[in-house]
Coordinates of C-alpha atoms in Angstrom, one line a residue:
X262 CA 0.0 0.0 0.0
X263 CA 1.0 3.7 -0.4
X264 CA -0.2 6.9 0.4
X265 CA -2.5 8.9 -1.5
X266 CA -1.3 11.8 -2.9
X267 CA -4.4 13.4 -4.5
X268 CA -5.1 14.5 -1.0
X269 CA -5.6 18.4 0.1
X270 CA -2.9 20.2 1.3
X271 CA -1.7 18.9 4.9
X272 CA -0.6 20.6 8.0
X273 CA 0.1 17.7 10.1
X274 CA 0.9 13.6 10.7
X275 CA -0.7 10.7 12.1
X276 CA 1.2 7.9 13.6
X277 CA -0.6 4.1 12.0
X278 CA 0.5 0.9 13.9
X279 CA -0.1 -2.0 11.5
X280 CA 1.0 -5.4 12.5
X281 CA 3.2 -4.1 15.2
X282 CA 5.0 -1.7 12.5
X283 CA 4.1 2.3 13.4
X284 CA 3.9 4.3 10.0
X285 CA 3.6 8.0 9.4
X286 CA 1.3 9.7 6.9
X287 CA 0.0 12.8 6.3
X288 CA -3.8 14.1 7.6
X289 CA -5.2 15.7 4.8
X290 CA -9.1 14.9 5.1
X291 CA -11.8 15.5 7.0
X292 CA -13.8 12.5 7.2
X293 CA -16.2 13.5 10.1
X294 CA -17.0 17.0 8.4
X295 CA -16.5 18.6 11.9
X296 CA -13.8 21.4 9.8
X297 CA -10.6 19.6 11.1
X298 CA -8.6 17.2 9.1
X299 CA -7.9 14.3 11.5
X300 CA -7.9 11.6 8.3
X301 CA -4.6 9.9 6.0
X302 CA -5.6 8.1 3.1
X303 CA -3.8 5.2 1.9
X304 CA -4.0 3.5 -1.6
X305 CA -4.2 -0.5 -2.1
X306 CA -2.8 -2.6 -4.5
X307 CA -6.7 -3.7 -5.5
X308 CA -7.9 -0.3 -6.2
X309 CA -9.6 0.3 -2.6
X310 CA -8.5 3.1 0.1
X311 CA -8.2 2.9 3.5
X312 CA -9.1 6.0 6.1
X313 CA -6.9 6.1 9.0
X314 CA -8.4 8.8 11.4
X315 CA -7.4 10.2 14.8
X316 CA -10.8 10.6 16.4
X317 CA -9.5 11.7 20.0
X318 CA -6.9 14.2 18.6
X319 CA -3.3 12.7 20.2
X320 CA -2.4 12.2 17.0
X321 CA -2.4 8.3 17.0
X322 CA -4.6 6.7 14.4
X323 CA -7.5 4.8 16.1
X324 CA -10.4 4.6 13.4
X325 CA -9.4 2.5 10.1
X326 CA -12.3 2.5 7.4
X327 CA -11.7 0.8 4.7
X328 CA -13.2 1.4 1.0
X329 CA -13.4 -1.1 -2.2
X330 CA -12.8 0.7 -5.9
X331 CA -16.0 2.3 -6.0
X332 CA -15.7 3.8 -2.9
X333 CA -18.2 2.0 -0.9
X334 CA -17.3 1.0 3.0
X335 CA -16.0 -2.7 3.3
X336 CA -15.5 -2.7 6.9
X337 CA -14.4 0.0 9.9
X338 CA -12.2 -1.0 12.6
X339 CA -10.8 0.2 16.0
X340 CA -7.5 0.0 17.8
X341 CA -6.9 -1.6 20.8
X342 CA -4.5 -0.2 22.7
X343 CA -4.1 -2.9 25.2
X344 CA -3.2 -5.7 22.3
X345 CA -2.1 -3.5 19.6
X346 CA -4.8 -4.9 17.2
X347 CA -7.6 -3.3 15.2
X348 CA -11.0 -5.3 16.0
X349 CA -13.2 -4.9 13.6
X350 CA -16.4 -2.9 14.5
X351 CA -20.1 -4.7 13.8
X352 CA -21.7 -7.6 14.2
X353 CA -18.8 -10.0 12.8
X354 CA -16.2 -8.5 14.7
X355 CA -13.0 -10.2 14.8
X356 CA -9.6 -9.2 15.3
X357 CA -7.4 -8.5 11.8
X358 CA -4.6 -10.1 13.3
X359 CA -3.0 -12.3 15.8
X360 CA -2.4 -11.5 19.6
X361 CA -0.5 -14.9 19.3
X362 CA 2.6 -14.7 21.6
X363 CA 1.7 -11.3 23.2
X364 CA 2.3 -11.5 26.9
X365 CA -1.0 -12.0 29.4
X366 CA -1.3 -10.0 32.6
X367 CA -3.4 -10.4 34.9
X368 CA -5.2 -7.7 37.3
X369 CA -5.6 -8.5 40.6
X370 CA -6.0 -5.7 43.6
X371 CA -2.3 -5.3 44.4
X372 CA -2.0 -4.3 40.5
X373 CA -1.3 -6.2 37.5
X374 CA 0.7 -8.8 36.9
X375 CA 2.5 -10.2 33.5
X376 CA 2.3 -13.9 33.5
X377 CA 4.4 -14.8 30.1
X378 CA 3.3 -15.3 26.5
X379 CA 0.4 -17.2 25.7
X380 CA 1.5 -20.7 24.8
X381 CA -2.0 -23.1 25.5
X382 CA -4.6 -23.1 23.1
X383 CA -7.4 -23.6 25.3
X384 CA -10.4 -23.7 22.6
X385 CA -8.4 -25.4 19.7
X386 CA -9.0 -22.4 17.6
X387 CA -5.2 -22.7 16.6
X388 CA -4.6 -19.5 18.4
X389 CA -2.6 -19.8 21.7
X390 CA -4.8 -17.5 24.4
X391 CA -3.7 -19.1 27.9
X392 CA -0.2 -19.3 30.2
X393 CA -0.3 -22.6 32.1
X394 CA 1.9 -21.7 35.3
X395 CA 3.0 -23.1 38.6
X396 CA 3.1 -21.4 42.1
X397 CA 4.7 -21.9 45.2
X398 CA 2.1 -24.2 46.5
X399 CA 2.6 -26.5 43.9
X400 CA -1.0 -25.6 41.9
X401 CA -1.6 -25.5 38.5
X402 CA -2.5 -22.1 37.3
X403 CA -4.2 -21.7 33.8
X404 CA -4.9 -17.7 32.9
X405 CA -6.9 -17.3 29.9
X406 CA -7.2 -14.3 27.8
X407 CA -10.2 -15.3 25.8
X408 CA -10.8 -11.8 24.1
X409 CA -7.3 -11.5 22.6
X410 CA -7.4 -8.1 24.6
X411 CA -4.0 -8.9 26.7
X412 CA -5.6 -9.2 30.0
X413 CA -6.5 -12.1 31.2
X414 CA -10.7 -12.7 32.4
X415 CA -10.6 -16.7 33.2
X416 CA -8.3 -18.1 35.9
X417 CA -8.5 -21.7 36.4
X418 CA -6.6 -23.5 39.6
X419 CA -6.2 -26.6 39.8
X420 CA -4.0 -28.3 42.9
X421 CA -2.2 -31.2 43.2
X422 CA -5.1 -33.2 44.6
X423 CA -7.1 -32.2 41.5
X424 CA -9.5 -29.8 42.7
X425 CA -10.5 -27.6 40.1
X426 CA -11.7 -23.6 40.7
X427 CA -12.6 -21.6 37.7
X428 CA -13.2 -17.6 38.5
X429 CA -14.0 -15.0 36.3
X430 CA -12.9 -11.3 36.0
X431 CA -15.9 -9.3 36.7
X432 CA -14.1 -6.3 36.9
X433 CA -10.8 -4.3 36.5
X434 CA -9.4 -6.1 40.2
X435 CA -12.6 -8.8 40.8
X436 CA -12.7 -12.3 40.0
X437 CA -15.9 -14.1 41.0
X438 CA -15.7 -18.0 40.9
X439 CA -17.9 -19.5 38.6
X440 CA -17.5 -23.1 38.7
X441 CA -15.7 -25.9 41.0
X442 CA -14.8 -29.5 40.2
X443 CA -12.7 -32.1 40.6
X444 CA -10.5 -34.5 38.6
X445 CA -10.6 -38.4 40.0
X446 CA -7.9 -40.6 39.9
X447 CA -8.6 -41.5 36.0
X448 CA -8.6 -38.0 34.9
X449 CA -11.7 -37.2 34.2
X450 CA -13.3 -33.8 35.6
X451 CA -16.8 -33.4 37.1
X452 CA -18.0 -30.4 38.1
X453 CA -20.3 -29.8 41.0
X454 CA -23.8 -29.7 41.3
X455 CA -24.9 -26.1 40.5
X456 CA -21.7 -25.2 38.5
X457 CA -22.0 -23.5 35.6
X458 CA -19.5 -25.6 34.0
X459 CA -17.6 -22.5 32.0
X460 CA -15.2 -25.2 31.0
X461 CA -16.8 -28.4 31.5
X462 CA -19.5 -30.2 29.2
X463 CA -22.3 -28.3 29.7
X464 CA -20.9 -25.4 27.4
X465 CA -18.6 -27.0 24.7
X466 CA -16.5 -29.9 25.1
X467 CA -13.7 -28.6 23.3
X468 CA -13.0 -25.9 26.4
X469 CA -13.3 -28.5 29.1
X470 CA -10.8 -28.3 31.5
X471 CA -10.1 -32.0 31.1
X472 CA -9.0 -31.5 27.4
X473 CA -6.4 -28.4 28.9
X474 CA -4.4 -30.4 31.1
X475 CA -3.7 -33.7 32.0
X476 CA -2.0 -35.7 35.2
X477 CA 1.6 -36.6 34.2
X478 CA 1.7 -40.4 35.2
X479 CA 5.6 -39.8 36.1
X480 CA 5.7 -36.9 37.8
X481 CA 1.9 -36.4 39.0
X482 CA 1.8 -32.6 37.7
X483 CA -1.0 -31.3 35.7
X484 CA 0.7 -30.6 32.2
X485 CA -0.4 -29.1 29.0
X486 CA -1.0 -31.3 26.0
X487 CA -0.6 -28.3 23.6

């Protein structure tokens, strides 16, 4: 892609992150007809345009519209400052590119905490999303970051006796538990009576906490099959 340079005269530049790279192009439009330029165009190779606009004026692009050869609107997305993607804005959103490998944190009251990269993948979507980690207790930590945001809103403990506690981020520092269970001696989980079962069968089988980890027959430590 390159910049358009039909554009009107500009007086000033707008910073683009793509794919982890950060550009710099020109403002020269005014796409929201307020009287301020706060829009760059930029050419494809198919013919289309795409509209980078700064919408809260600190000169960072976080609006991208983007237009097909006749000039019609193919899709509009926003940046995510958190994950450094653009996520697509409607009723098909979906992110336009991988937070694969990005490093999870996780918010707790005492502030938040970065747990590693995401190396699980939790719902088989071929997308790691979860960091599988140990404490000092011996329990098997898995946080999930199931919005590709970089925070992550499922924890799951499980301890070396196999008893299984799924919580929930209900808020920036509040994690309300949402199911319990238990793993028996042949692996297999069940959660209790009442449970939701966020991650057991009663949702979809392919999140189940059972298909996450298993018990190393060796060592006796829940491990990641992934």
């Amino acid at each position: 892609m390159y910049i358009d340079e039909s554009a009107g005269a500009a007086d000033s530049e707008l910073k683009v992150t793509v794919d982890d790279e950060e550009y710099t192009v020109e403002v020269g439009y005014d796409l929201d007809h307020d009287g301020v330029d706060e829009t760059a165009v930029v050419e494809t190779d198919d013919g289309g345009r795409i509209a980078f606009s700064d919408t809260d004026g600190d000169g960072d692009a976080d609006l991208m519209t983007t237009f097909d050869d006749r000039g019609e609107v193919v899709q509009r997305s926003r940046f995510d400052d958190a994950s450094g993607e653009w996520v697509r804005v409607g009723e098909d959103s979906e992110r336009t590119n991988s937070a694969e490998g990005r490093d999870i944190t996780v918010t707790t009251a005492n502030g938040s905490q970065d747990v590693g990269p995401a190396t699980v993948d939790s719902d088989e979507d071929g997308r790691a999303d979860s960091v599988m980690i140990e404490d000092a207790e011996g329990d098997t930590w898995l946080f999930t970051d199931s919005d590709g945001d970089g925070q992550a809103d499922v924890a799951t403990e499980i301890t070396r006796d196999g008893e299984v506690t799924v919580s929930q981020r209900t808020g920036d520092a509040e994690w309300t538990e949402v199911e319990h269970g238990r793993f028996d001696s042949t692996g297999k989980y069940t959660a209790d009576s009442g449970s939701d079962q966020l991650w057991g069968d009663g949702v979809d089988d392919r999140t189940a906490v059972s298909g996450v980890v298993r018990i190393d027959s060796t060592t006796g430590q829940w491990i990641s099959p992934n």
